[in-house]
Amino acid sequence: MADQKALEQKYAPVGQAVTNFSEYGAKIDGIFMNGEKLVLKAEVPSKVVSNRVWNAIKQCDPTYSDFEIQMTVTGGDAQPYTIKSGDNLSKVSKLFYGDANKYQKIAEANNLSDPDKIQVGQEIQVPALS
């Protein structure tokens, strides 16, 4: 019989990936066992955040044979984001993609000719990567 506590510890980074985006509406709705699998039920606000959660799952165990995610995406593909003090597109890219070097995708999606010219309070869309 699978040990729920051990599986929760193994997949803790997945839960953390969801809670990292709680200010955007991501939330965990439940964690339970279904046979030999740990099941995480969650809601995320966009495909962008869903992709980050999937990346966390694959980092924990590329086969995730002892894990099941029941994830509902409540919004669209892109993730809205409001620029905060101290932000740059590399920082936003790191948050949503896990890679600061993909900032150009955000710049292109928002028709920003100069990625360094963003303003606090500016609303941008972080596109889902294909």
PDB file of C-alpha atoms in Angstrom:
ATOM      1  CA  MET A   1       0.000   0.000   0.000  1.00  0.00           C
ATOM      2  CA  ALA A   2       1.334   3.436  -0.956  1.00  0.00           C
ATOM      3  CA  ASP A   3       2.315   5.782   1.872  1.00  0.00           C
ATOM      4  CA  GLN A   4       0.358   9.038   1.519  1.00  0.00           C
ATOM      5  CA  LYS A   5       2.771  11.056   3.670  1.00  0.00           C
ATOM      6  CA  ALA A   6       5.762   9.873   1.620  1.00  0.00           C
ATOM      7  CA  LEU A   7       3.994  10.734  -1.641  1.00  0.00           C
ATOM      8  CA  GLU A   8       2.941  14.137  -0.291  1.00  0.00           C
ATOM      9  CA  GLN A   9       6.582  14.810   0.555  1.00  0.00           C
ATOM     10  CA  LYS A  10       7.763  13.593  -2.871  1.00  0.00           C
ATOM     11  CA  TYR A  11       5.277  15.846  -4.690  1.00  0.00           C
ATOM     12  CA  ALA A  12       5.455  18.825  -2.302  1.00  0.00           C
ATOM     13  CA  PRO A  13       7.009  21.014  -5.057  1.00  0.00           C
ATOM     14  CA  VAL A  14       3.811  20.534  -7.095  1.00  0.00           C
ATOM     15  CA  GLY A  15       1.658  21.910  -4.296  1.00  0.00           C
ATOM     16  CA  GLN A  16       4.151  24.739  -3.899  1.00  0.00           C
ATOM     17  CA  ALA A  17       3.907  25.501  -7.611  1.00  0.00           C
ATOM     18  CA  VAL A  18       0.147  25.915  -7.213  1.00  0.00           C
ATOM     19  CA  THR A  19       0.380  28.051  -4.067  1.00  0.00           C
ATOM     20  CA  ASN A  20       3.077  30.247  -5.663  1.00  0.00           C
ATOM     21  CA  PHE A  21       0.285  31.562  -7.895  1.00  0.00           C
ATOM     22  CA  SER A  22      -2.418  31.921  -5.232  1.00  0.00           C
ATOM     23  CA  GLU A  23      -2.507  35.701  -5.681  1.00  0.00           C
ATOM     24  CA  TYR A  24      -3.656  35.023  -9.265  1.00  0.00           C
ATOM     25  CA  GLY A  25      -6.409  32.622  -8.193  1.00  0.00           C
ATOM     26  CA  ALA A  26      -4.592  29.282  -8.087  1.00  0.00           C
ATOM     27  CA  LYS A  27      -5.677  27.013  -5.260  1.00  0.00           C
ATOM     28  CA  ILE A  28      -5.512  23.452  -4.039  1.00  0.00           C
ATOM     29  CA  ASP A  29      -8.967  21.921  -3.629  1.00  0.00           C
ATOM     30  CA  GLY A  30      -7.834  18.622  -2.152  1.00  0.00           C
ATOM     31  CA  ILE A  31      -5.113  16.031  -1.701  1.00  0.00           C
ATOM     32  CA  PHE A  32      -6.108  12.381  -1.279  1.00  0.00           C
ATOM     33  CA  MET A  33      -5.214   8.840  -2.202  1.00  0.00           C
ATOM     34  CA  ASN A  34      -6.923   6.930  -5.012  1.00  0.00           C
ATOM     35  CA  GLY A  35      -5.621   3.394  -4.835  1.00  0.00           C
ATOM     36  CA  GLU A  36      -1.836   3.628  -5.103  1.00  0.00           C
ATOM     37  CA  LYS A  37      -1.813   7.197  -6.425  1.00  0.00           C
ATOM     38  CA  LEU A  38      -1.687  10.533  -4.672  1.00  0.00           C
ATOM     39  CA  VAL A  39      -4.285  12.831  -6.240  1.00  0.00           C
ATOM     40  CA  LEU A  40      -3.975  16.609  -6.187  1.00  0.00           C
ATOM     41  CA  LYS A  41      -7.101  18.523  -7.132  1.00  0.00           C
ATOM     42  CA  ALA A  42      -6.387  22.152  -8.047  1.00  0.00           C
ATOM     43  CA  GLU A  43      -7.622  25.217  -9.904  1.00  0.00           C
ATOM     44  CA  VAL A  44      -5.252  27.467 -11.836  1.00  0.00           C
ATOM     45  CA  PRO A  45      -6.004  30.760 -13.600  1.00  0.00           C
ATOM     46  CA  SER A  46      -4.385  30.099 -16.994  1.00  0.00           C
ATOM     47  CA  LYS A  47      -2.586  27.666 -19.254  1.00  0.00           C
ATOM     48  CA  VAL A  48       0.627  29.517 -18.362  1.00  0.00           C
ATOM     49  CA  VAL A  49       0.266  28.522 -14.691  1.00  0.00           C
ATOM     50  CA  SER A  50      -0.899  25.030 -15.658  1.00  0.00           C
ATOM     51  CA  ASN A  51       2.343  24.578 -17.609  1.00  0.00           C
ATOM     52  CA  ARG A  52       4.379  25.603 -14.528  1.00  0.00           C
ATOM     53  CA  VAL A  53       2.527  23.010 -12.442  1.00  0.00           C
ATOM     54  CA  TRP A  54       3.187  20.325 -15.061  1.00  0.00           C
ATOM     55  CA  ASN A  55       6.883  21.270 -15.073  1.00  0.00           C
ATOM     56  CA  ALA A  56       6.959  20.763 -11.289  1.00  0.00           C
ATOM     57  CA  ILE A  57       5.305  17.342 -11.639  1.00  0.00           C
ATOM     58  CA  LYS A  58       7.852  16.214 -14.229  1.00  0.00           C
ATOM     59  CA  GLN A  59      10.737  17.446 -12.065  1.00  0.00           C
ATOM     60  CA  CYS A  60       9.472  15.378  -9.131  1.00  0.00           C
ATOM     61  CA  ASP A  61       9.094  12.231 -11.241  1.00  0.00           C
ATOM     62  CA  PRO A  62       9.120  12.228 -15.067  1.00  0.00           C
ATOM     63  CA  THR A  63       6.787   9.194 -15.126  1.00  0.00           C
ATOM     64  CA  TYR A  64       4.533  10.429 -12.257  1.00  0.00           C
ATOM     65  CA  SER A  65       3.075   6.910 -12.164  1.00  0.00           C
ATOM     66  CA  ASP A  66       2.151   7.311  -8.480  1.00  0.00           C
ATOM     67  CA  PHE A  67       0.545  10.730  -8.953  1.00  0.00           C
ATOM     68  CA  GLU A  68      -2.565  12.142 -10.574  1.00  0.00           C
ATOM     69  CA  ILE A  69      -3.427  15.796 -11.093  1.00  0.00           C
ATOM     70  CA  GLN A  70      -7.018  16.914 -11.467  1.00  0.00           C
ATOM     71  CA  MET A  71      -6.415  20.485 -12.598  1.00  0.00           C
ATOM     72  CA  THR A  72      -9.053  22.919 -13.780  1.00  0.00           C
ATOM     73  CA  VAL A  73      -7.932  25.951 -15.785  1.00  0.00           C
ATOM     74  CA  THR A  74     -10.382  28.738 -14.928  1.00  0.00           C
ATOM     75  CA  GLY A  75      -9.127  31.291 -17.474  1.00  0.00           C
ATOM     76  CA  GLY A  76      -7.553  31.409 -20.902  1.00  0.00           C
ATOM     77  CA  ASP A  77      -4.171  30.557 -22.334  1.00  0.00           C
ATOM     78  CA  ALA A  78      -2.469  33.850 -21.368  1.00  0.00           C
ATOM     79  CA  GLN A  79      -1.937  35.073 -17.820  1.00  0.00           C
ATOM     80  CA  PRO A  80      -2.693  38.737 -17.049  1.00  0.00           C
ATOM     81  CA  TYR A  81      -0.003  40.415 -14.971  1.00  0.00           C
ATOM     82  CA  THR A  82       0.347  43.917 -13.540  1.00  0.00           C
ATOM     83  CA  ILE A  83       3.892  45.270 -13.461  1.00  0.00           C
ATOM     84  CA  LYS A  84       5.137  45.944  -9.926  1.00  0.00           C
ATOM     85  CA  SER A  85       7.977  48.087  -8.638  1.00  0.00           C
ATOM     86  CA  GLY A  86      11.280  46.330  -9.313  1.00  0.00           C
ATOM     87  CA  ASP A  87       9.884  44.207 -12.141  1.00  0.00           C
ATOM     88  CA  ASN A  88      11.464  43.678 -15.513  1.00  0.00           C
ATOM     89  CA  LEU A  89      10.357  41.238 -18.190  1.00  0.00           C
ATOM     90  CA  SER A  90      13.130  38.788 -17.299  1.00  0.00           C
ATOM     91  CA  LYS A  91      11.789  38.600 -13.749  1.00  0.00           C
ATOM     92  CA  VAL A  92       8.228  38.069 -15.030  1.00  0.00           C
ATOM     93  CA  SER A  93       9.511  35.429 -17.450  1.00  0.00           C
ATOM     94  CA  LYS A  94      11.311  33.615 -14.616  1.00  0.00           C
ATOM     95  CA  LEU A  95       8.137  33.637 -12.491  1.00  0.00           C
ATOM     96  CA  PHE A  96       5.807  32.270 -15.148  1.00  0.00           C
ATOM     97  CA  TYR A  97       8.142  30.193 -17.334  1.00  0.00           C
ATOM     98  CA  GLY A  98      10.926  29.259 -14.937  1.00  0.00           C
ATOM     99  CA  ASP A  99      13.356  30.803 -17.438  1.00  0.00           C
ATOM    100  CA  ALA A 100      14.339  34.491 -17.396  1.00  0.00           C
ATOM    101  CA  ASN A 101      15.595  34.268 -20.988  1.00  0.00           C
ATOM    102  CA  LYS A 102      12.109  33.871 -22.487  1.00  0.00           C
ATOM    103  CA  TYR A 103      11.233  37.513 -21.755  1.00  0.00           C
ATOM    104  CA  GLN A 104      11.164  38.258 -25.495  1.00  0.00           C
ATOM    105  CA  LYS A 105       8.008  36.097 -25.853  1.00  0.00           C
ATOM    106  CA  ILE A 106       6.265  38.407 -23.372  1.00  0.00           C
ATOM    107  CA  ALA A 107       7.561  41.510 -25.159  1.00  0.00           C
ATOM    108  CA  GLU A 108       6.325  40.223 -28.542  1.00  0.00           C
ATOM    109  CA  ALA A 109       2.888  39.271 -27.165  1.00  0.00           C
ATOM    110  CA  ASN A 110       2.454  42.788 -25.773  1.00  0.00           C
ATOM    111  CA  ASN A 111       3.908  44.649 -28.790  1.00  0.00           C
ATOM    112  CA  LEU A 112       6.714  46.113 -26.677  1.00  0.00           C
ATOM    113  CA  SER A 113       9.442  47.343 -28.994  1.00  0.00           C
ATOM    114  CA  ASP A 114      11.738  47.960 -25.994  1.00  0.00           C
ATOM    115  CA  PRO A 115      11.354  45.330 -23.236  1.00  0.00           C
ATOM    116  CA  ASP A 116      13.081  47.682 -20.784  1.00  0.00           C
ATOM    117  CA  LYS A 117      10.328  50.282 -21.094  1.00  0.00           C
ATOM    118  CA  ILE A 118       7.595  48.958 -18.854  1.00  0.00           C
ATOM    119  CA  GLN A 119       5.807  50.974 -16.205  1.00  0.00           C
ATOM    120  CA  VAL A 120       4.596  50.119 -12.713  1.00  0.00           C
ATOM    121  CA  GLY A 121       0.870  49.439 -12.938  1.00  0.00           C
ATOM    122  CA  GLN A 122       1.038  48.477 -16.613  1.00  0.00           C
ATOM    123  CA  GLU A 123      -1.133  45.451 -17.413  1.00  0.00           C
ATOM    124  CA  ILE A 124       0.495  42.864 -19.681  1.00  0.00           C
ATOM    125  CA  GLN A 125      -0.420  39.411 -20.921  1.00  0.00           C
ATOM    126  CA  VAL A 126       2.014  36.541 -20.379  1.00  0.00           C
ATOM    127  CA  PRO A 127       1.400  34.164 -23.287  1.00  0.00           C
ATOM    128  CA  ALA A 128       1.412  30.395 -22.984  1.00  0.00           C
ATOM    129  CA  LEU A 129       4.420  28.826 -24.632  1.00  0.00           C
ATOM    130  CA  SER A 130       3.701  26.283 -27.338  1.00  0.00           C
TER     131      SER A 130
END
